[in-house]
């Protein structure tokens, strides 16, 4: 799957929803597309799934241009939307069977495949019920099973575990990993940084329609200018000691900067932003605290996460 | 592609099949009451002459065909595009977009044809007999079929151009005039001397040509617009609303 210099400007819009976006996803890879609301994720997925017409650029699924051969592309991809779009007039089994029939899967094949997927997604018991009263988790399982009925080469999942309970979420994650093992390319859009870090081989972070970063989750975290941090709570004799302590901590090797982030009855909370690993800094920091005659009463190691990368790139502004 | 098209059509038929009684009740209740009050009741009481029912019946079949098709198209389309999103699974099937739209038109037309066919036994039940002429059968089928297709395309136009939040008000504003300016309850040519402005207004309503075509087929002794004019006007309406409906459908399906 590949997009080249992709541009989308909606009629009457002042700016491009997608602005010269270029990236490629390897076959059998889980790719996480991250970005704040309105960043252009949905538009990009819309173009790739033939539902949005690009203004310029090219989008390819398995080397087929989505603009040139949309029907071929639709037969190659499966889509699991964020919003429930199941056919409420049909039973669970019929939802799967009709989906396959729309894709021209022969009757014997689709019947066999539906039974296997119902079993795999723990839906066999309720296969003859209509999905009206199903929980979010059941709907989600059903939509994934439905998308797999025509054996797509590329699967698009939009916020696959939003609103799911922990068990359902782990179940969905396991199925996604199984699909990768079976060679299916997976494009995941999500706000959930833990999900992206847990599942994605690589993530692309977009904002204002542009790609800001693209790498493995681990490499993105490593690349942060603000690495790990250490948060300590100290009991001090007086304010003078605090200034002295902050001065000493700030000059320690491996500390980028430090600041007081809070004062409670128990003591003062200080955060140290580090250039290296946090665990190695606990001893020197403890020694520095002792030197000014203060008492260390709490230490917390804060490793940087994908969320820090995300906030670092896209900011804290609400949209 | 034909197989996929067939599957989409089969889905609609399966879903309607489960609810056949509700479907027929929904589309036939109004014409049955019309037929009973205006065709039977007022005639029995002596307020209208007995030939009024033979004028009214073809008009009511015409109205049933067109209105059933409009409703079978517009309401589900609005819901599927806006609320249930059910149509997405079909839009993501390897079918051309026009085929998904065409299936909707075919299905709405089928519903309309069933509803208008059922009007005949109901007419016999309520009125005792209904006008019928074997010579007019070809014209009757042509007019009802075209009328249903036009209705489906009007439904697609309304269902895709009217914003979903305004669909209720749109239906209220569109339906009542459509109901009473379609020459259903009166013969169009007779308006020439009495109410010229209303005749002009009625000429703009495609249902007029379905009603008049039905009269040409069933009761040619009543003044009517010639059958070929009706067929031509309906073909023109079909081209117009078919194009508008398709433009609207494309707009909703692809950004």
Coordinates of C-alpha atoms in Angstrom, one line a residue:
Chain A
X1 CA 0.0 0.0 0.0
X2 CA 1.4 3.4 -0.9
X3 CA 0.4 7.0 -1.1
X4 CA 2.4 9.5 -3.1
X5 CA 2.1 13.3 -2.8
X6 CA -1.6 12.8 -1.8
X7 CA -3.6 16.0 -1.6
X8 CA -7.3 16.5 -0.7
X9 CA -9.0 19.9 -0.5
X10 CA -12.7 19.8 0.2
X11 CA -14.8 22.3 -1.6
X12 CA -15.0 25.6 0.2
X13 CA -12.2 24.6 2.6
X14 CA -9.4 27.1 3.3
X15 CA -6.7 24.5 3.7
X16 CA -5.9 21.1 2.4
X17 CA -7.3 18.2 4.6
X18 CA -4.4 16.1 3.3
X19 CA -1.3 18.0 2.3
X20 CA 1.2 16.1 0.1
X21 CA 1.2 13.0 2.1
X22 CA 3.7 10.3 1.1
X23 CA 4.3 6.9 2.8
X24 CA 4.3 3.2 2.0
X25 CA 3.2 0.2 4.1
X26 CA 4.8 -3.1 3.5
X27 CA 2.9 -6.2 2.8
X28 CA 2.1 -8.0 6.1
X29 CA 2.8 -5.0 8.2
X30 CA 0.7 -3.4 10.9
X31 CA 0.8 0.3 10.3
X32 CA -0.6 2.8 12.8
X33 CA -1.8 6.1 11.5
X34 CA -2.0 8.5 14.4
X35 CA -3.1 12.1 14.7
X36 CA -5.4 14.4 16.5
X37 CA -9.0 14.9 15.5
X38 CA -9.2 16.6 12.1
X39 CA -5.6 15.8 11.2
X40 CA -6.5 14.1 7.9
X41 CA -6.5 10.5 9.0
X42 CA -10.0 9.7 8.0
X43 CA -9.7 11.5 4.7
X44 CA -6.5 9.5 3.9
X45 CA -8.3 6.3 4.7
X46 CA -11.3 7.5 2.8
X47 CA -9.1 8.0 -0.3
X48 CA -7.5 4.6 0.1
X49 CA -10.9 2.9 0.4
X50 CA -12.3 4.7 -2.7
X51 CA -14.8 6.7 -0.7
X52 CA -13.0 10.1 -1.1
X53 CA -11.7 11.5 -4.4
X54 CA -8.2 12.9 -4.0
X55 CA -7.5 16.4 -5.4
X56 CA -4.0 15.4 -6.5
X57 CA -1.4 12.6 -6.0
X58 CA -1.7 8.9 -6.1
X59 CA -2.9 6.1 -3.8
X60 CA -2.1 2.4 -4.5
X61 CA -3.4 -0.8 -2.9
X62 CA -1.3 -3.8 -4.0
X63 CA 0.0 -1.7 -6.9
X64 CA -3.5 -0.9 -8.1
X65 CA -4.4 2.8 -8.4
X66 CA -7.5 3.6 -6.4
X67 CA -8.6 6.2 -8.9
X68 CA -8.0 4.0 -12.0
X69 CA -9.6 0.7 -10.8
X70 CA -11.7 1.4 -7.7
X71 CA -13.6 -1.9 -8.1
X72 CA -10.5 -4.0 -8.1
X73 CA -9.2 -2.0 -5.1
X74 CA -12.5 -2.6 -3.2
X75 CA -12.1 -6.4 -3.7
X76 CA -8.6 -6.2 -2.2
X77 CA -9.5 -4.3 1.0
X78 CA -11.6 -4.8 4.1
X79 CA -12.8 -2.0 6.2
X80 CA -13.8 -2.0 9.9
X81 CA -15.2 1.4 10.6
X82 CA -15.4 3.1 13.9
X83 CA -19.1 3.6 13.7
X84 CA -21.3 0.5 13.6
X85 CA -22.6 0.1 10.1
X86 CA -23.9 -3.5 10.4
X87 CA -27.0 -4.4 8.5
X88 CA -29.6 -4.3 11.3
X89 CA -32.2 -6.1 9.2
X90 CA -30.1 -9.2 8.9
X91 CA -28.9 -11.8 11.4
X92 CA -25.2 -12.0 12.4
X93 CA -24.7 -15.0 10.0
X94 CA -26.6 -13.2 7.2
X95 CA -24.4 -10.2 7.6
X96 CA -21.4 -12.3 6.9
X97 CA -23.0 -14.3 4.1
X98 CA -24.4 -11.3 2.2
X99 CA -21.1 -9.4 2.5
X100 CA -19.3 -12.3 0.9
X101 CA -22.0 -12.5 -1.8
X102 CA -21.6 -8.8 -2.6
X103 CA -17.9 -9.7 -3.2
X104 CA -18.8 -12.5 -5.4
X105 CA -17.6 -15.3 -3.1
X106 CA -19.2 -18.6 -4.2
X107 CA -21.9 -20.0 -2.0
X108 CA -20.1 -23.1 -0.7
X109 CA -17.0 -21.1 0.1
X110 CA -18.9 -18.3 1.9
X111 CA -21.0 -20.7 4.0
X112 CA -17.8 -22.6 5.1
X113 CA -16.0 -19.3 5.8
X114 CA -18.8 -17.8 7.7
X115 CA -19.0 -20.8 10.1
X116 CA -15.2 -20.7 10.7
X117 CA -15.3 -16.9 11.4
X118 CA -18.3 -17.1 13.6
X119 CA -16.5 -19.7 15.7
X120 CA -13.2 -17.8 15.7
X121 CA -14.9 -14.6 16.8
X122 CA -17.0 -16.3 19.4
X123 CA -20.3 -15.4 17.7
X124 CA -21.7 -18.9 16.9
X125 CA -24.1 -18.8 19.8
X126 CA -25.8 -15.7 18.6
X127 CA -25.4 -16.2 14.9
X128 CA -29.1 -16.2 14.2
X129 CA -29.8 -13.0 16.1
X130 CA -30.0 -9.5 14.7
X131 CA -27.2 -7.3 15.9
X132 CA -29.6 -4.6 17.3
X133 CA -29.0 -5.3 21.0
X134 CA -25.4 -6.3 20.8
X135 CA -22.7 -4.8 23.0
X136 CA -19.9 -2.6 21.5
X137 CA -17.5 -5.6 21.8
X138 CA -19.8 -8.0 19.9
X139 CA -20.5 -5.4 17.2
X140 CA -16.8 -4.9 16.8
X141 CA -16.1 -8.6 16.5
X142 CA -18.8 -8.9 14.0
X143 CA -17.5 -6.1 11.9
X144 CA -14.0 -7.6 11.8
X145 CA -15.4 -11.0 11.0
X146 CA -17.5 -9.5 8.2
X147 CA -14.5 -7.6 6.7
X148 CA -12.6 -10.9 6.6
X149 CA -15.3 -12.8 4.6
X150 CA -13.8 -11.9 1.3
X151 CA -10.2 -12.5 2.4
X152 CA -8.9 -9.0 1.9
X153 CA -5.2 -8.3 1.4
X154 CA -5.3 -5.0 3.2
X155 CA -7.5 -4.4 6.3
X156 CA -8.4 -0.9 7.5
X157 CA -9.3 -0.7 11.2
X158 CA -10.6 2.6 12.5
X159 CA -10.2 2.9 16.3
X160 CA -10.7 -0.9 16.7
X161 CA -10.8 -1.0 20.5
X162 CA -12.5 2.3 21.4
X163 CA -15.2 1.6 24.0
X164 CA -14.3 -2.0 24.5
X165 CA -13.7 -3.7 27.9
X166 CA -10.2 -4.9 28.6
X167 CA -11.0 -8.5 27.7
X168 CA -12.6 -7.6 24.4
X169 CA -9.7 -5.3 23.6
X170 CA -7.1 -8.0 24.2
X171 CA -9.3 -10.4 22.1
X172 CA -9.3 -7.9 19.2
X173 CA -5.5 -7.3 19.5
X174 CA -4.9 -11.0 19.3
X175 CA -7.0 -11.4 16.2
X176 CA -5.1 -8.5 14.6
X177 CA -1.8 -10.1 15.3
X178 CA -3.0 -13.4 13.9
X179 CA -4.0 -11.6 10.7
X180 CA -0.5 -10.1 10.4
X181 CA 0.9 -13.6 10.8
X182 CA -1.3 -14.7 8.0
X183 CA 0.2 -12.0 5.7
X184 CA -2.6 -9.4 5.8
X185 CA -1.5 -5.8 5.7
X186 CA -3.2 -3.8 8.5
X187 CA -3.7 -0.1 8.6
X188 CA -4.8 1.0 12.0
X189 CA -6.0 4.5 12.9
X190 CA -6.2 5.2 16.6
X191 CA -6.0 7.8 19.3
X192 CA -5.0 5.2 21.8
X193 CA -1.2 5.4 22.1
X194 CA -1.0 2.2 24.1
X195 CA -2.8 0.4 21.3
X196 CA -0.5 1.8 18.7
X197 CA 2.6 1.0 20.7
X198 CA 1.4 -2.5 21.4
X199 CA 0.3 -3.4 17.9
X200 CA 2.0 -1.3 15.2
X201 CA 5.2 -2.3 13.5
X202 CA 5.5 1.3 12.4
X203 CA 3.5 4.4 13.1
X204 CA 3.0 7.6 11.1
X205 CA 1.9 10.7 13.0
X206 CA -0.1 13.2 10.9
X207 CA -1.3 16.7 11.7
X208 CA -2.9 19.3 9.5
X209 CA -2.7 16.8 6.7
X210 CA 1.0 16.4 6.8
X211 CA 3.2 13.5 7.9
X212 CA 5.2 14.7 10.9
X213 CA 7.0 11.4 11.8
X214 CA 7.2 7.9 10.6
X215 CA 9.1 5.1 12.3
X216 CA 8.8 2.2 14.7
X217 CA 7.2 3.2 18.0
X218 CA 10.5 2.4 19.9
X219 CA 12.6 4.6 17.5
X220 CA 10.1 7.5 17.8
X221 CA 10.3 7.3 21.6
X222 CA 14.1 7.1 21.4
X223 CA 14.2 10.1 19.1
X224 CA 12.5 12.4 21.6
X225 CA 14.6 15.3 22.8
X226 CA 13.1 14.9 26.1
X227 CA 13.8 11.4 27.1
X228 CA 12.9 9.7 30.3
X229 CA 12.3 11.7 33.4
X230 CA 12.5 11.1 37.2
X231 CA 10.1 12.5 39.6
X232 CA 11.1 12.8 43.3
X233 CA 9.4 14.0 46.5
X234 CA 11.7 15.6 49.1
X235 CA 11.3 16.9 52.6
X236 CA 13.3 20.1 53.1
X237 CA 14.3 22.2 56.1
X238 CA 13.6 25.5 54.4
X239 CA 13.1 27.3 51.0
X240 CA 16.8 28.1 50.9
X241 CA 17.6 24.4 50.8
X242 CA 15.2 24.0 47.8
X243 CA 17.0 26.5 45.7
X244 CA 20.3 24.8 46.6
X245 CA 18.9 21.4 45.8
X246 CA 17.5 22.5 42.4
X247 CA 20.9 24.0 41.6
X248 CA 22.8 20.9 42.4
X249 CA 20.4 18.6 40.6
X250 CA 20.5 20.8 37.5
X251 CA 24.3 20.4 37.2
X252 CA 24.3 16.6 37.6
X253 CA 25.6 14.7 34.5
X254 CA 22.6 13.2 32.6
X255 CA 20.1 15.8 33.8
X256 CA 18.9 18.1 31.1
X257 CA 16.9 20.4 33.4
X258 CA 14.8 20.1 36.5
X259 CA 11.9 22.0 38.0
X260 CA 9.7 22.0 41.0
X261 CA 6.3 20.8 39.9
X262 CA 4.3 20.8 43.1
X263 CA 4.4 21.4 46.9
X264 CA 2.2 19.4 49.2
X265 CA 2.2 18.8 53.0
X266 CA 4.3 15.8 52.5
X267 CA 7.0 17.6 50.6
X268 CA 8.2 19.2 47.4
X269 CA 7.8 17.4 44.1
X270 CA 10.7 17.9 41.6
X271 CA 10.8 16.6 38.1
X272 CA 14.1 15.9 36.4
X273 CA 14.3 15.6 32.6
X274 CA 17.1 13.3 31.7
X275 CA 19.2 12.6 28.6
X276 CA 19.8 9.0 29.4
X277 CA 18.2 6.1 31.3
X278 CA 16.2 7.0 34.4
X279 CA 17.1 4.0 36.6
X280 CA 20.9 4.9 36.5
X281 CA 20.1 8.4 37.9
X282 CA 18.4 7.3 41.1
X283 CA 21.6 6.9 43.1
X284 CA 23.3 10.2 42.1
X285 CA 20.0 12.1 42.7
X286 CA 19.6 10.5 46.1
X287 CA 23.2 11.5 47.0
X288 CA 22.5 15.1 45.9
X289 CA 19.4 15.2 48.1
X290 CA 21.4 13.9 51.1
X291 CA 24.1 16.5 50.5
X292 CA 21.7 19.4 51.1
X293 CA 20.4 17.8 54.2
X294 CA 17.0 17.0 52.7
X295 CA 15.1 13.7 53.0
X296 CA 14.1 11.7 49.9
X297 CA 10.6 10.3 50.5
X298 CA 9.5 9.3 47.0
X299 CA 11.0 8.4 43.6
X300 CA 9.1 7.7 40.4
X301 CA 10.6 6.7 37.1
X302 CA 8.7 8.0 34.1
X303 CA 9.9 6.4 30.8
X304 CA 8.9 8.4 27.7
X305 CA 6.1 6.8 25.7
X306 CA 4.5 7.2 22.3
X307 CA 2.1 9.6 23.9
X308 CA 5.0 12.0 24.7
X309 CA 6.1 11.7 21.1
X310 CA 2.5 12.5 20.0
X311 CA 2.2 15.5 22.3
X312 CA 5.7 16.7 21.4
X313 CA 4.8 16.7 17.7
X314 CA 1.2 17.8 17.7
X315 CA 1.0 20.0 20.8
X316 CA -1.5 20.2 23.7
X317 CA -4.1 22.4 21.9
X318 CA -7.6 21.0 22.0
X319 CA -9.4 20.6 18.7
Chain B
X1 CA -20.9 -8.0 -11.4
X2 CA -24.3 -9.3 -12.2
X3 CA -23.9 -11.8 -9.4
X4 CA -23.0 -9.1 -6.9
X5 CA -25.9 -7.0 -8.2
X6 CA -28.2 -10.0 -7.7
X7 CA -27.0 -10.4 -4.2
X8 CA -27.7 -6.8 -3.3
X9 CA -31.2 -7.1 -4.7
X10 CA -31.7 -10.5 -2.9
X11 CA -30.8 -8.8 0.4
X12 CA -33.6 -6.2 -0.1
X13 CA -36.1 -8.9 -1.1
X14 CA -35.2 -11.1 1.8
X15 CA -35.6 -8.2 4.3
X16 CA -39.0 -7.1 2.7
X17 CA -40.2 -10.7 2.5
X18 CA -40.0 -11.0 6.3
X19 CA -42.2 -8.0 6.6
X20 CA -44.6 -8.4 3.7
X21 CA -47.8 -7.8 5.6
X22 CA -46.4 -4.6 7.2
X23 CA -45.2 -3.5 3.8
X24 CA -48.5 -3.9 2.1
X25 CA -50.4 -2.4 5.0
X26 CA -48.1 0.6 4.9
X27 CA -48.6 1.3 1.2
X28 CA -52.2 0.3 0.7
X29 CA -54.0 1.8 3.7
X30 CA -54.3 5.2 2.2
X31 CA -55.5 4.2 -1.2
X32 CA -58.0 1.8 0.3
X33 CA -59.5 4.5 2.4
X34 CA -59.6 6.9 -0.6
X35 CA -61.3 4.2 -2.6
X36 CA -63.8 3.5 0.1
X37 CA -64.8 7.0 1.0
X38 CA -64.7 8.6 -2.5
X39 CA -65.4 5.7 -4.7
X40 CA -68.0 3.8 -2.5
X41 CA -69.3 5.9 0.3
X42 CA -70.0 9.2 -1.5
X43 CA -71.5 7.3 -4.5
X44 CA -73.8 5.2 -2.3
X45 CA -74.9 8.4 -0.5
X46 CA -75.7 9.9 -3.9
X47 CA -73.1 12.8 -3.7
X48 CA -71.1 11.5 -6.6
X49 CA -72.2 9.7 -9.7
X50 CA -71.3 6.0 -10.1
X51 CA -68.8 6.6 -12.9
X52 CA -66.7 8.7 -10.5
X53 CA -65.3 5.5 -9.1
X54 CA -64.1 4.3 -12.5
X55 CA -62.4 7.7 -12.9
X56 CA -60.9 7.5 -9.5
X57 CA -59.6 3.9 -9.5
X58 CA -57.0 4.3 -12.3
X59 CA -55.8 7.5 -10.6
X60 CA -55.4 5.7 -7.3
X61 CA -53.4 2.9 -8.9
X62 CA -51.2 5.5 -10.5
X63 CA -50.8 7.3 -7.1
X64 CA -50.0 4.1 -5.3
X65 CA -47.3 3.1 -7.8
X66 CA -45.6 6.5 -7.8
X67 CA -45.8 7.2 -4.1
X68 CA -44.8 3.7 -3.0
X69 CA -41.7 4.0 -5.2
X70 CA -40.9 7.4 -3.8
X71 CA -41.2 6.2 -0.2
X72 CA -39.4 2.9 -0.8
X73 CA -36.5 4.9 -2.0
X74 CA -36.3 8.2 -0.1
X75 CA -36.7 7.1 3.5
X76 CA -34.3 4.1 3.5
X77 CA -31.8 6.1 1.6
X78 CA -31.8 8.9 4.1
X79 CA -31.4 6.5 7.0
X80 CA -28.7 4.4 5.3
X81 CA -26.6 7.4 4.4
X82 CA -27.0 9.3 7.6
X83 CA -27.9 7.2 10.6
X84 CA -27.5 3.4 10.1
X85 CA -24.6 3.7 7.5
X86 CA -25.8 0.3 6.3
X87 CA -25.2 1.3 2.7
X88 CA -21.4 1.5 3.3
X89 CA -21.0 -2.3 3.1
X90 CA -22.5 -2.2 -0.4
X91 CA -20.6 0.9 -1.5
X92 CA -17.4 -1.0 -0.5
X93 CA -18.3 -4.0 -2.6
X94 CA -16.6 -4.4 -6.0
X95 CA -19.6 -3.0 -7.8
X96 CA -19.7 0.3 -9.8
X97 CA -21.5 3.1 -7.9
X98 CA -24.2 3.4 -10.5
X99 CA -25.0 -0.3 -10.0
X100 CA -25.7 0.2 -6.2
X101 CA -28.0 3.1 -7.1
X102 CA -29.6 1.1 -9.9
X103 CA -30.4 -1.7 -7.5
X104 CA -32.2 0.7 -5.2
X105 CA -34.2 1.9 -8.2
X106 CA -35.1 -1.7 -9.3
X107 CA -36.1 -2.6 -5.8
X108 CA -38.3 0.4 -5.2
X109 CA -39.9 -0.2 -8.6
X110 CA -40.6 -3.8 -7.6
X111 CA -42.3 -2.7 -4.4
X112 CA -44.4 -0.2 -6.4
X113 CA -45.4 -2.8 -9.0
X114 CA -46.5 -5.3 -6.2
X115 CA -48.5 -2.5 -4.5
X116 CA -50.2 -1.4 -7.7
X117 CA -51.0 -5.0 -8.7
X118 CA -52.6 -5.6 -5.3
X119 CA -54.8 -2.5 -5.8
X120 CA -56.9 -4.5 -8.4
X121 CA -58.2 -7.2 -6.1
X122 CA -58.7 -4.6 -3.4
X123 CA -60.6 -2.4 -5.9
X124 CA -62.9 -5.4 -6.7
X125 CA -63.4 -6.0 -3.0
X126 CA -64.4 -2.4 -2.2
X127 CA -66.2 -1.3 -5.4
X128 CA -67.5 -4.6 -6.6
X129 CA -65.8 -4.3 -9.9
X130 CA -62.9 -2.3 -11.5
X131 CA -62.5 -1.0 -15.0
X132 CA -60.4 -3.3 -17.1
X133 CA -59.7 -3.6 -20.9
X134 CA -57.5 -6.3 -22.4
X135 CA -56.6 -3.8 -25.3
X136 CA -55.2 -1.4 -22.8
X137 CA -52.9 -3.9 -21.0
X138 CA -49.8 -3.0 -22.8
X139 CA -50.2 0.7 -22.1
X140 CA -51.2 0.0 -18.5
X141 CA -48.0 -2.0 -17.9
X142 CA -45.9 0.6 -19.6
X143 CA -47.4 3.5 -17.7
X144 CA -47.2 1.8 -14.3
X145 CA -43.7 0.6 -14.9
X146 CA -42.5 4.1 -16.0
X147 CA -44.5 5.7 -13.2
X148 CA -42.8 3.5 -10.6
X149 CA -39.3 4.1 -12.1
X150 CA -40.0 7.9 -12.1
X151 CA -41.2 7.6 -8.5
X152 CA -38.0 5.8 -7.5
X153 CA -35.8 8.4 -9.1
X154 CA -37.8 11.2 -7.5
X155 CA -37.3 9.4 -4.2
X156 CA -33.5 9.1 -4.9
X157 CA -33.4 12.9 -5.7
X158 CA -35.2 13.8 -2.5
X159 CA -33.3 11.3 -0.4
X160 CA -29.9 12.5 -1.5
X161 CA -30.4 16.3 -1.8
X162 CA -32.5 17.0 1.2
X163 CA -30.4 17.2 4.4
X164 CA -31.4 14.4 6.8
X165 CA -32.5 16.7 9.5
X166 CA -35.0 18.4 7.1
X167 CA -36.4 15.2 5.6
X168 CA -39.6 15.2 7.7
X169 CA -40.5 18.8 6.8
X170 CA -39.5 18.2 3.2
X171 CA -41.8 15.2 2.9
X172 CA -44.7 17.2 4.4
X173 CA -44.1 20.0 1.9
X174 CA -43.6 17.8 -1.1
X175 CA -46.1 15.0 -0.5
X176 CA -49.4 16.9 -0.1
X177 CA -49.1 18.9 -3.3
X178 CA -47.9 15.8 -5.1
X179 CA -50.9 13.9 -3.9
X180 CA -53.5 16.5 -5.0
X181 CA -52.0 17.8 -8.3
X182 CA -51.4 14.4 -10.0
X183 CA -54.8 14.2 -11.7
X184 CA -55.6 11.3 -9.4
X185 CA -59.0 12.5 -8.4
X186 CA -60.0 14.4 -11.5
X187 CA -59.5 14.1 -15.3
X188 CA -56.8 16.6 -16.5
X189 CA -58.4 17.7 -19.8
X190 CA -61.6 18.8 -18.2
X191 CA -59.7 21.5 -16.2
X192 CA -59.2 23.5 -19.4
X193 CA -62.4 25.4 -19.2
X194 CA -62.8 25.7 -15.4
X195 CA -59.4 26.0 -13.8
X196 CA -56.7 26.7 -16.3
X197 CA -54.1 27.6 -13.7
X198 CA -54.6 24.4 -11.9
X199 CA -54.3 22.5 -15.1
X200 CA -50.9 24.1 -15.8
X201 CA -49.9 23.3 -12.3
X202 CA -51.0 19.6 -12.6
X203 CA -49.1 19.3 -15.9
X204 CA -45.9 19.8 -13.9
X205 CA -46.6 16.8 -11.7
X206 CA -45.3 13.5 -13.3
X207 CA -48.1 11.6 -11.5
X208 CA -50.5 13.3 -13.8
X209 CA -49.2 11.3 -16.7
X210 CA -49.4 8.1 -14.8
X211 CA -53.0 8.8 -13.9
X212 CA -54.0 9.9 -17.4
X213 CA -52.1 7.0 -19.0
X214 CA -54.0 4.6 -16.7
X215 CA -57.3 6.2 -17.9
X216 CA -56.2 5.9 -21.5
X217 CA -55.6 2.2 -20.8
X218 CA -58.6 1.4 -18.7
X219 CA -61.4 3.9 -19.3
X220 CA -60.8 5.6 -22.7
X221 CA -64.3 7.1 -22.7
X222 CA -63.3 9.6 -20.1
X223 CA -61.4 12.5 -21.5
X224 CA -57.7 11.8 -21.1
X225 CA -54.2 12.8 -22.3
X226 CA -53.3 10.4 -25.2
X227 CA -51.3 7.4 -24.1
X228 CA -48.2 8.1 -26.2
X229 CA -48.0 11.7 -24.7
X230 CA -48.1 10.1 -21.2
X231 CA -45.3 7.6 -22.1
X232 CA -43.2 10.4 -23.6
X233 CA -43.7 12.7 -20.6
X234 CA -42.8 9.9 -18.2
X235 CA -39.7 9.0 -20.2
X236 CA -38.7 12.7 -20.0
X237 CA -39.3 12.7 -16.2
X238 CA -37.3 9.5 -15.9
X239 CA -34.4 11.1 -17.7
X240 CA -34.6 14.2 -15.6
X241 CA -35.0 12.6 -12.2
X242 CA -32.7 9.7 -13.0
X243 CA -29.9 12.1 -13.7
X244 CA -30.6 14.3 -10.7
X245 CA -30.9 11.2 -8.4
X246 CA -27.7 9.8 -9.7
X247 CA -25.9 13.1 -9.2
X248 CA -27.2 13.2 -5.6
X249 CA -26.3 9.6 -5.0
X250 CA -22.8 10.2 -6.2
X251 CA -22.5 13.2 -4.0
X252 CA -23.5 11.3 -0.9
X253 CA -21.4 8.2 -1.7
X254 CA -18.1 9.9 -2.6
X255 CA -16.6 13.0 -1.1

